[in-house]
């Protein structure tokens, strides 16, 4: 089974048949989707864990390594052979070497409302926590200029699937067949708990990291006009988000019933 079966088969069947407690779980970490918190949880739940990340070099300008080279380095080191989990800001295509060396790899990810995610991404990129924040401020003086830049558009879809997957039906088919699970930040307790069950546990989230600091450089007024502008420039992301949300809403009541039944069992014991 795969993620697409969660709504058609029902949650309990999905949890019974799609568990991947012994496989390599690969977290494709889309920026500003609570992934830093989730990565910390993953390190706790599934050691040995590898965080694959670009390295930054500071001089007159900030330069950084390519994520493809960092993935190749991890693959060549042989570290993935013993790993139970890995994560990073890499795309489906960039993760191909991981899937090649570990055919048992089970990718998963979390999404966020596209408007909220882009605003958060823009705000974070303008804080000193981001290594190239000065360049970002200079290049994108307003959030409208940031939204208009092609490299900021449909980032969730570009992380999760090839570029020729564009229509809602294609998007649904791809994530349904290729991902073990897709969660939502807006449904984080449900999403995290389902993921933990798939990993062979049953816990609720405890970590929350990297809340973006407020500065004079990253203030954003979320107006109806801005929301419409972002939605217009991110239609693949909106379709992707809506598809996943429908699947999780379809099993939300079943998840609540399952949690309540477990709580009653614990009290009875």
Short mmCIF file of C-alpha atoms in Angstrom, two decimals:
data_model
loop_
_atom_site.label_atom_id
_atom_site.label_comp_id
_atom_site.label_asym_id
_atom_site.label_seq_id
_atom_site.Cartn_x
_atom_site.Cartn_y
_atom_site.Cartn_z
CA UNK A 1 0.00 0.00 0.00
CA UNK A 2 0.96 3.67 -0.27
CA UNK A 3 -0.39 7.04 0.81
CA UNK A 4 -3.19 6.99 -1.74
CA UNK A 5 -4.81 4.09 0.10
CA UNK A 6 -5.33 6.02 3.33
CA UNK A 7 -8.74 7.35 2.31
CA UNK A 8 -9.95 4.41 0.23
CA UNK A 9 -8.92 1.60 2.60
CA UNK A 10 -9.52 3.47 5.84
CA UNK A 11 -7.07 4.48 8.53
CA UNK A 12 -6.91 1.22 10.47
CA UNK A 13 -6.23 -0.87 7.38
CA UNK A 14 -3.68 1.68 6.20
CA UNK A 15 -1.85 1.56 9.54
CA UNK A 16 -1.88 -2.24 9.60
CA UNK A 17 -0.59 -2.78 6.07
CA UNK A 18 1.58 0.26 5.28
CA UNK A 19 3.83 0.31 8.36
CA UNK A 20 7.50 0.86 7.52
CA UNK A 21 9.18 0.29 10.87
CA UNK A 22 12.13 -1.58 9.33
CA UNK A 23 12.71 0.38 6.12
CA UNK A 24 14.72 3.56 5.53
CA UNK A 25 12.36 6.50 6.04
CA UNK A 26 13.34 9.49 3.91
CA UNK A 27 11.95 12.84 4.98
CA UNK A 28 11.85 15.33 2.10
CA UNK A 29 11.98 18.52 4.11
CA UNK A 30 10.24 21.41 2.35
CA UNK A 31 11.31 24.73 3.90
CA UNK A 32 8.95 26.30 6.45
CA UNK A 33 6.69 23.32 7.02
CA UNK A 34 7.70 22.64 10.66
CA UNK A 35 10.37 20.32 9.31
CA UNK A 36 13.05 21.28 11.82
CA UNK A 37 10.79 20.13 14.64
CA UNK A 38 9.91 16.97 12.75
CA UNK A 39 13.57 16.21 12.00
CA UNK A 40 14.34 16.36 15.72
CA UNK A 41 11.48 13.96 16.41
CA UNK A 42 12.68 11.66 13.62
CA UNK A 43 16.19 11.55 15.08
CA UNK A 44 14.67 10.43 18.37
CA UNK A 45 12.27 7.89 16.87
CA UNK A 46 14.45 6.27 14.21
CA UNK A 47 18.19 6.30 14.98
CA UNK A 48 20.64 6.01 13.31
CA UNK A 49 19.51 9.21 11.57
CA UNK A 50 21.37 11.31 8.97
CA UNK A 51 20.64 14.96 8.29
CA UNK A 52 21.87 15.76 4.77
CA UNK A 53 22.46 19.49 4.41
CA UNK A 54 24.41 22.04 2.42
CA UNK A 55 27.49 23.57 4.01
CA UNK A 56 27.92 27.34 4.05
CA UNK A 57 31.26 29.14 3.64
CA UNK A 58 31.63 32.71 4.85
CA UNK A 59 33.92 35.22 3.21
CA UNK A 60 33.37 38.42 1.26
CA UNK A 61 30.25 36.65 0.02
CA UNK A 62 28.43 33.57 1.31
CA UNK A 63 28.85 30.45 -0.81
CA UNK A 64 27.46 27.01 -0.19
CA UNK A 65 27.83 23.43 -1.32
CA UNK A 66 25.35 21.72 -3.63
CA UNK A 67 22.85 19.37 -2.05
CA UNK A 68 23.54 16.87 -4.86
CA UNK A 69 27.20 16.73 -3.77
CA UNK A 70 26.23 16.27 -0.13
CA UNK A 71 23.91 13.38 -1.05
CA UNK A 72 26.67 11.80 -3.15
CA UNK A 73 29.09 12.12 -0.22
CA UNK A 74 26.70 10.35 2.15
CA UNK A 75 25.98 7.62 -0.41
CA UNK A 76 29.70 7.09 -1.13
CA UNK A 77 30.51 6.91 2.60
CA UNK A 78 28.28 3.87 3.03
CA UNK A 79 26.53 5.49 6.01
CA UNK A 80 23.09 4.88 4.53
CA UNK A 81 23.55 1.12 4.80
CA UNK A 82 23.06 1.29 8.58
CA UNK A 83 20.70 4.27 8.69
CA UNK A 84 17.05 4.01 9.64
CA UNK A 85 16.17 7.58 8.68
CA UNK A 86 17.50 10.54 6.75
CA UNK A 87 16.22 13.98 5.86
CA UNK A 88 17.17 17.16 4.07
CA UNK A 89 16.13 20.00 1.82
CA UNK A 90 16.33 17.83 -1.29
CA UNK A 91 13.80 17.06 -3.99
CA UNK A 92 12.34 13.80 -5.26
CA UNK A 93 14.72 13.88 -8.24
CA UNK A 94 17.75 14.77 -6.10
CA UNK A 95 16.96 11.84 -3.79
CA UNK A 96 17.29 9.30 -6.62
CA UNK A 97 20.77 8.14 -5.44
CA UNK A 98 19.32 7.44 -1.98
CA UNK A 99 16.57 5.28 -3.48
CA UNK A 100 19.16 3.53 -5.67
CA UNK A 101 21.39 2.50 -2.75
CA UNK A 102 18.44 1.75 -0.45
CA UNK A 103 15.61 0.25 -2.54
CA UNK A 104 13.58 -0.06 0.66
CA UNK A 105 13.48 3.75 1.04
CA UNK A 106 10.04 5.07 1.98
CA UNK A 107 9.72 8.82 1.36
CA UNK A 108 7.36 11.03 3.32
CA UNK A 109 6.85 14.76 3.75
CA UNK A 110 4.72 17.47 5.36
CA UNK A 111 2.98 20.35 3.60
CA UNK A 112 1.71 23.74 4.70
CA UNK A 113 -0.99 26.05 3.39
CA UNK A 114 0.77 27.62 0.37
CA UNK A 115 -0.01 31.21 1.33
CA UNK A 116 1.21 30.73 4.90
CA UNK A 117 4.29 28.82 3.78
CA UNK A 118 5.43 31.45 1.28
CA UNK A 119 4.93 34.28 3.74
CA UNK A 120 6.90 32.34 6.34
CA UNK A 121 9.64 31.51 3.82
CA UNK A 122 9.92 35.17 2.82
CA UNK A 123 10.03 36.34 6.44
CA UNK A 124 12.64 33.76 7.47
CA UNK A 125 14.86 34.55 4.47
CA UNK A 126 15.13 38.15 5.70
CA UNK A 127 16.42 37.31 9.20
CA UNK A 128 20.08 36.90 10.24
CA UNK A 129 19.36 33.21 10.88
CA UNK A 130 19.38 32.73 7.12
CA UNK A 131 22.97 32.79 5.84
CA UNK A 132 22.21 34.85 2.70
CA UNK A 133 19.62 37.16 4.24
CA UNK A 134 21.37 40.34 3.10
CA UNK A 135 21.35 39.20 -0.51
CA UNK A 136 17.68 38.24 -0.21
CA UNK A 137 16.70 41.65 1.16
CA UNK A 138 18.58 43.37 -1.65
CA UNK A 139 17.12 41.17 -4.37
CA UNK A 140 13.53 41.11 -3.11
CA UNK A 141 12.66 44.48 -1.55
CA UNK A 142 8.97 43.53 -1.16
CA UNK A 143 7.03 40.33 -0.72
CA UNK A 144 5.33 40.99 -4.06
CA UNK A 145 8.71 40.85 -5.80
CA UNK A 146 9.47 37.62 -3.94
CA UNK A 147 6.18 36.03 -4.99
CA UNK A 148 6.78 37.01 -8.63
CA UNK A 149 10.18 35.29 -8.79
CA UNK A 150 9.94 31.92 -10.60
CA UNK A 151 12.27 30.18 -8.14
CA UNK A 152 9.89 30.85 -5.24
CA UNK A 153 6.79 29.52 -6.98
CA UNK A 154 5.25 26.06 -6.47
CA UNK A 155 8.17 25.08 -4.23
CA UNK A 156 6.30 22.24 -2.53
CA UNK A 157 5.36 20.63 -5.85
CA UNK A 158 8.87 21.13 -7.22
CA UNK A 159 10.33 19.39 -4.18
CA UNK A 160 7.98 16.42 -4.33
CA UNK A 161 7.59 15.50 -7.99
CA UNK A 162 9.03 15.88 -11.50
CA UNK A 163 8.20 19.04 -13.44
CA UNK A 164 5.91 17.29 -15.90
CA UNK A 165 3.44 16.37 -13.13
CA UNK A 166 1.12 19.36 -13.34
CA UNK A 167 -2.60 18.56 -13.37
CA UNK A 168 -4.50 17.70 -10.18
CA UNK A 169 -5.08 14.12 -11.37
CA UNK A 170 -1.37 13.68 -12.17
CA UNK A 171 -0.37 15.15 -8.81
CA UNK A 172 -2.78 12.88 -6.95
CA UNK A 173 -1.58 9.80 -8.81
CA UNK A 174 2.09 10.58 -8.19
CA UNK A 175 1.97 11.27 -4.47
CA UNK A 176 -0.53 8.46 -3.93
CA UNK A 177 1.81 5.91 -5.51
CA UNK A 178 5.26 7.20 -4.51
CA UNK A 179 4.93 8.49 -0.94
CA UNK A 180 4.41 6.46 2.20
CA UNK A 181 2.74 9.40 3.92
CA UNK A 182 2.09 13.12 3.48
CA UNK A 183 1.08 15.21 6.49
CA UNK A 184 -0.08 18.78 6.97
CA UNK A 185 1.22 21.42 9.35
CA UNK A 186 -2.39 22.60 9.82
CA UNK A 187 -3.28 19.07 10.99
CA UNK A 188 0.01 18.45 12.78
CA UNK A 189 -1.08 16.36 15.81
CA UNK A 190 -3.06 13.98 13.58
CA UNK A 191 -0.34 13.88 10.93
CA UNK A 192 2.51 13.32 13.36
CA UNK A 193 0.65 10.64 15.28
CA UNK A 194 -0.18 8.72 12.10
CA UNK A 195 3.46 8.97 10.99
CA UNK A 196 4.67 7.70 14.36
CA UNK A 197 2.33 4.72 14.10
CA UNK A 198 3.67 3.92 10.63
CA UNK A 199 7.16 3.99 12.14
CA UNK A 200 6.12 1.42 14.74
CA UNK A 201 5.34 3.75 17.63
CA UNK A 202 2.30 5.71 18.86
CA UNK A 203 3.23 9.13 20.18
CA UNK A 204 2.19 12.75 19.86
CA UNK A 205 4.56 15.57 18.89
CA UNK A 206 6.71 17.27 21.48
CA UNK A 207 9.16 19.45 19.53
CA UNK A 208 8.71 22.95 18.13
CA UNK A 209 11.79 24.64 16.74
CA UNK A 210 12.82 27.63 14.66
CA UNK A 211 9.92 29.97 15.03
CA UNK A 212 10.79 32.90 12.76
CA UNK A 213 11.80 36.00 14.68
CA UNK A 214 10.00 39.25 13.93
CA UNK A 215 12.22 42.05 12.63
CA UNK A 216 11.73 45.40 10.94
CA UNK A 217 12.80 43.75 7.66
CA UNK A 218 10.24 40.94 7.59
CA UNK A 219 6.92 42.49 8.48
CA UNK A 220 4.11 41.28 6.20
CA UNK A 221 0.46 42.30 6.14
CA UNK A 222 -1.54 39.27 4.98
CA UNK A 223 -4.20 41.07 2.97
CA UNK A 224 -6.81 39.49 0.69
CA UNK A 225 -4.89 40.94 -2.26
CA UNK A 226 -1.65 39.28 -1.17
CA UNK A 227 -3.35 35.94 -0.58
CA UNK A 228 -4.86 36.10 -4.05
CA UNK A 229 -1.49 36.99 -5.60
CA UNK A 230 0.26 34.09 -3.91
CA UNK A 231 -2.48 31.63 -4.85
CA UNK A 232 -2.36 32.77 -8.47
CA UNK A 233 1.40 32.17 -8.66
CA UNK A 234 1.28 28.77 -6.90
CA UNK A 235 -1.50 26.76 -8.47
CA UNK A 236 0.39 23.45 -8.42
CA UNK A 237 1.05 23.90 -4.70
CA UNK A 238 -2.59 24.72 -4.07
CA UNK A 239 -3.72 21.61 -5.94
CA UNK A 240 -1.21 19.47 -4.05
CA UNK A 241 -2.25 20.86 -0.68
CA UNK A 242 -5.97 20.46 -1.39
CA UNK A 243 -5.50 16.83 -2.48
CA UNK A 244 -3.65 15.90 0.71
CA UNK A 245 -6.08 17.79 2.90
CA UNK A 246 -9.04 15.91 1.42
CA UNK A 247 -7.36 12.58 2.17
CA UNK A 248 -6.61 13.48 5.78
CA UNK A 249 -10.03 15.02 6.42
CA UNK A 250 -11.57 11.77 5.16
CA UNK A 251 -9.91 9.80 7.99
CA UNK A 252 -9.97 12.48 10.71
CA UNK A 253 -13.04 11.12 12.51
CA UNK A 254 -11.63 7.58 12.39
CA UNK A 255 -8.38 8.84 13.93
CA UNK A 256 -10.28 10.61 16.70
CA UNK A 257 -12.30 7.47 17.39
CA UNK A 258 -9.10 5.43 17.52
CA UNK A 259 -7.50 7.83 19.99
CA UNK A 260 -10.61 7.84 22.19
CA UNK A 261 -10.79 4.04 22.19
CA UNK A 262 -7.15 3.85 23.22
CA UNK A 263 -7.71 6.36 26.00
CA UNK A 264 -10.67 4.35 27.32
CA UNK A 265 -8.54 1.21 27.22
CA UNK A 266 -5.78 2.89 29.17
CA UNK A 267 -8.20 4.09 31.85
CA UNK A 268 -9.77 0.64 32.11
CA UNK A 269 -6.37 -0.95 32.55
#
